CSV table of C-alpha atoms in Angstrom, one decimal:
chain,number,residue,atom,x,y,z
A,240,MET,CA,9.7,16.5,13.9
A,241,VAL,CA,11.3,17.9,16.1
A,242,SER,CA,15.0,19.4,16.9
A,243,ASN,CA,16.6,19.0,20.1
A,244,ASN,CA,20.3,20.8,19.3
A,245,GLY,CA,21.2,19.1,16.1
A,246,LEU,CA,19.6,15.8,17.0
A,247,THR,CA,15.7,15.8,15.1
A,248,ILE,CA,13.5,13.3,16.3
A,249,CYS,CA,10.4,11.5,14.2
A,250,ASN,CA,7.2,12.0,15.9
A,251,SER,CA,5.4,10.0,13.7
A,252,LYS,CA,4.3,6.2,12.2
A,253,PHE,CA,4.4,4.7,9.6
A,254,VAL,CA,3.1,1.4,8.4
A,255,SER,CA,3.4,0.2,4.3
A,256,PHE,CA,1.0,-2.9,3.8
A,257,ILE,CA,2.2,-4.0,0.4
A,258,ASN,CA,6.3,-6.0,-0.4
A,259,LYS,CA,7.8,-2.3,-1.7
A,260,GLY,CA,10.6,-4.5,-1.6
A,261,PHE,CA,9.5,-6.3,-5.1
A,262,MET,CA,7.7,-3.8,-6.2
A,263,THR,CA,10.1,-1.6,-6.7
A,264,LEU,CA,12.6,-3.8,-8.1
A,265,LEU,CA,9.4,-4.8,-10.4
A,266,PHE,CA,9.5,-1.1,-11.7
A,267,THR,CA,13.1,-0.4,-11.6
A,268,PHE,CA,13.4,-3.7,-14.0
A,269,LEU,CA,10.4,-2.6,-15.6
A,270,LEU,CA,12.7,1.2,-16.0
A,271,ILE,CA,15.4,-0.9,-17.6
A,272,ILE,CA,13.4,-2.3,-20.3
A,273,ILE,CA,11.7,0.4,-20.9
A,274,ILE,CA,14.9,3.0,-21.8
A,275,PRO,CA,16.8,1.7,-24.8
A,276,PRO,CA,13.4,1.4,-26.6
A,277,SER,CA,13.1,5.3,-25.3
A,278,TYR,CA,15.9,6.2,-27.1
A,279,LEU,CA,14.5,5.0,-30.6
A,280,VAL,CA,10.8,6.2,-30.0
A,281,ILE,CA,13.0,10.1,-29.0
A,282,ALA,CA,14.7,9.8,-31.4
A,283,TYR,CA,12.9,9.0,-34.7
A,284,TRP,CA,9.9,10.8,-32.7
A,285,VAL,CA,8.5,12.8,-36.5
A,286,GLU,CA,8.4,9.3,-38.4
A,287,MET,CA,6.9,7.5,-35.1
A,288,PRO,CA,2.7,6.8,-35.6
A,289,VAL,CA,0.5,9.1,-33.3
A,290,VAL,CA,-0.7,6.0,-31.5
A,291,LEU,CA,2.8,4.8,-30.7
A,292,LYS,CA,3.7,8.0,-30.0
A,293,LEU,CA,1.0,8.6,-27.6
A,294,PHE,CA,0.9,4.6,-25.7
A,295,TRP,CA,4.5,4.6,-25.7
A,296,THR,CA,4.1,8.0,-23.6
A,297,THR,CA,1.4,6.3,-21.1
A,298,LEU,CA,3.6,3.4,-20.6
A,299,VAL,CA,6.6,5.5,-20.0
A,300,ALA,CA,4.5,7.5,-17.9
A,301,VAL,CA,2.7,4.8,-16.1
A,302,VAL,CA,6.3,2.8,-14.8
A,303,LEU,CA,7.7,6.3,-14.3
A,304,MET,CA,4.8,7.1,-11.6
A,305,GLY,CA,4.8,3.8,-10.4
A,306,VAL,CA,8.0,3.6,-9.1
A,307,ILE,CA,7.8,7.3,-7.6
A,308,ILE,CA,4.7,6.5,-6.3
A,309,THR,CA,5.3,2.8,-4.3
A,310,PRO,CA,7.6,4.2,-2.0
A,311,LEU,CA,5.0,6.4,-0.7
A,312,ASN,CA,1.9,3.7,0.0
A,313,GLY,CA,1.4,2.7,3.1
A,314,MET,CA,-0.1,5.1,6.1
A,315,VAL,CA,1.6,7.7,8.4
A,316,PHE,CA,0.3,8.3,11.5
A,317,ASN,CA,1.0,11.2,13.6
A,318,LYS,CA,1.7,11.9,17.3
A,319,ASN,CA,-0.4,15.0,16.8
A,320,GLY,CA,-3.9,13.1,15.9
A,321,SER,CA,-4.1,13.5,12.2
A,322,ILE,CA,-3.6,10.1,9.7
A,323,LEU,CA,-2.7,10.5,6.0
A,324,PHE,CA,-3.8,7.4,4.2
A,325,ILE,CA,-1.6,7.3,0.5
A,326,PRO,CA,-3.3,3.8,-0.9
A,327,ASP,CA,-2.7,4.3,-4.3
A,328,PHE,CA,-3.2,7.3,-6.3
A,329,ARG,CA,-5.8,9.3,-3.1
A,330,ILE,CA,-4.3,10.0,-0.2
A,331,ILE,CA,-6.3,10.4,2.9
A,332,ARG,CA,-5.9,12.8,5.7
A,333,CYS,CA,-8.0,12.8,8.7
A,334,LYS,CA,-8.0,13.5,12.4
A,335,ALA,CA,-8.1,11.1,14.7
A,336,LYS,CA,-11.0,12.9,17.0
A,337,ASP,CA,-13.2,13.2,13.5
A,338,LEU,CA,-12.8,9.0,13.4
A,339,ASP,CA,-15.0,6.3,15.3
A,340,ARG,CA,-12.3,3.9,14.6
A,341,ILE,CA,-10.2,2.3,11.8
A,342,VAL,CA,-10.2,-1.9,10.8
A,343,PHE,CA,-6.9,-3.6,9.9
A,344,ASN,CA,-8.4,-7.1,7.9
A,345,PHE,CA,-5.2,-9.1,7.7
A,346,ASN,CA,-6.0,-11.9,5.7
A,347,GLU,CA,-3.7,-15.3,5.2
A,348,TRP,CA,-3.4,-17.0,1.4
A,349,ASP,CA,-1.8,-20.2,0.3
A,350,ASN,CA,1.9,-18.7,0.1
A,351,LYS,CA,2.2,-18.1,3.9
A,352,LYS,CA,2.0,-14.5,3.7
A,353,TYR,CA,-1.0,-12.5,5.0
A,354,SER,CA,-2.8,-8.8,2.3
A,355,VAL,CA,-4.5,-6.5,4.4
A,356,MET,CA,-7.9,-4.9,3.9
A,357,VAL,CA,-7.9,-1.1,6.0
A,358,LYS,CA,-11.3,0.5,6.7
A,359,ILE,CA,-11.6,3.6,8.4
A,360,VAL,CA,-14.8,4.9,9.4
A,361,TYR,CA,-16.3,8.1,10.6
A,362,LYS,CA,-17.9,9.5,13.1
A,363,GLY,CA,-20.5,10.8,10.8
A,364,GLY,CA,-21.4,7.3,9.3
A,365,ASN,CA,-19.1,7.5,6.0
A,366,TYR,CA,-16.2,5.5,5.4
A,367,PHE,CA,-12.9,4.5,3.2
A,368,SER,CA,-11.8,1.0,2.4
A,369,LYS,CA,-9.1,-0.1,0.3
A,370,ASP,CA,-9.1,-4.3,0.1
A,371,TYR,CA,-5.0,-4.6,-0.8
A,372,SER,CA,-6.1,-8.8,-2.5
A,373,ARG,CA,-8.7,-7.6,-4.2
A,374,GLN,CA,-6.8,-6.9,-7.4
A,375,PHE,CA,-5.8,-11.2,-7.8
A,376,ARG,CA,-8.3,-12.6,-5.4
A,377,ASN,CA,-10.2,-13.9,-8.9
A,378,MET,CA,-7.1,-14.3,-11.5
A,379,ARG,CA,-5.3,-17.9,-12.6
A,380,ASN,CA,-2.2,-16.7,-12.7
A,381,LYS,CA,-2.0,-15.0,-9.5
A,382,LYS,CA,2.0,-15.6,-8.1
A,383,LEU,CA,3.0,-12.0,-9.3
A,384,SER,CA,0.1,-10.0,-7.7
A,385,MET,CA,0.0,-12.1,-4.7
A,386,SER,CA,3.9,-11.5,-3.7
A,387,MET,CA,3.8,-7.5,-4.4
A,388,TYR,CA,0.2,-7.2,-2.3
A,389,THR,CA,1.4,-9.5,0.5
A,390,ILE,CA,3.4,-8.9,3.8
A,391,SER,CA,4.9,-11.6,5.8
A,392,ARG,CA,4.1,-12.2,9.1
A,393,TYR,CA,7.2,-10.6,10.4
A,394,LYS,CA,6.1,-7.4,8.9
A,395,LEU,CA,2.2,-7.9,9.7
A,396,ASP,CA,3.5,-8.6,13.5
A,397,LYS,CA,5.5,-5.0,13.3
A,398,ILE,CA,2.3,-3.1,11.9
A,399,CYS,CA,1.0,-4.3,15.1
A,400,ASN,CA,2.9,-3.5,17.3
A,401,ILE,CA,2.8,0.2,16.2
A,402,ILE,CA,-0.8,0.0,15.7
A,403,LEU,CA,-1.3,-1.2,19.4
A,404,GLN,CA,0.6,2.0,20.7
A,405,LEU,CA,-1.8,4.1,19.2
A,406,ASP,CA,-4.2,5.5,21.6
A,407,PHE,CA,-6.8,5.7,19.6
A,408,CYS,CA,-9.8,3.2,18.5
A,409,THR,CA,-8.8,0.6,16.1
A,410,VAL,CA,-10.0,-2.9,15.0
A,411,ILE,CA,-7.6,-5.8,14.0
A,412,ASN,CA,-8.3,-8.8,12.8
A,413,ILE,CA,-5.6,-11.8,11.9
A,414,MET,CA,-7.7,-14.5,10.1
A,415,ASP,CA,-5.6,-18.1,9.0
A,416,SER,CA,-6.4,-19.5,4.9
A,417,ASN,CA,-9.2,-21.5,6.6
A,418,GLY,CA,-11.1,-18.4,7.6
A,419,ASN,CA,-10.4,-18.8,11.0
A,420,ILE,CA,-9.7,-15.1,13.4
A,421,VAL,CA,-6.3,-16.1,14.7
A,422,TYR,CA,-6.2,-13.1,16.7
A,423,GLN,CA,-8.8,-10.6,17.3
A,424,TYR,CA,-7.8,-6.5,18.6
A,425,LEU,CA,-11.0,-5.3,20.2
A,426,PRO,CA,-10.6,-1.5,21.9
A,427,LYS,CA,-11.8,-1.2,25.7
A,428,LEU,CA,-14.4,1.8,24.8
């Protein structure tokens, strides 16, 4: 961030590959459901069995961590060449000069929304891959999961515009529901 006589200018670009609004709403709804029974668990803590204490504390911790981590999920591209990727509870930090390329594969699903697979390839040959569709690929009733981990075409276009403004090597593939490549961007080397 740069401060210019009280005006703050942010030099970084942020993209998110999940439906944050829906996920935050879902976690907030879960939190509202958990609060009344939590009062009873706390009030009768001494009489509660150990198994119920462990289960309830774990459940509350997972929901609270979900509410905290969901807004942070995404990728930050700084102007100084550093990249911060928070796909879940992990934080991947790297410099653009250490990368060979970043690959973004967008796949269209039946609900006309897109999931993404991000692959960060380092110059040494190592890579990190995060596939947001893996959670619901083999599920029977996957509509709820798909609505959390898929984005609309409008958001996809915004993400692609941000990525194309970056000055390092990125590859973008957009595939339709039939597996055909609709759009492909390969940088000039």
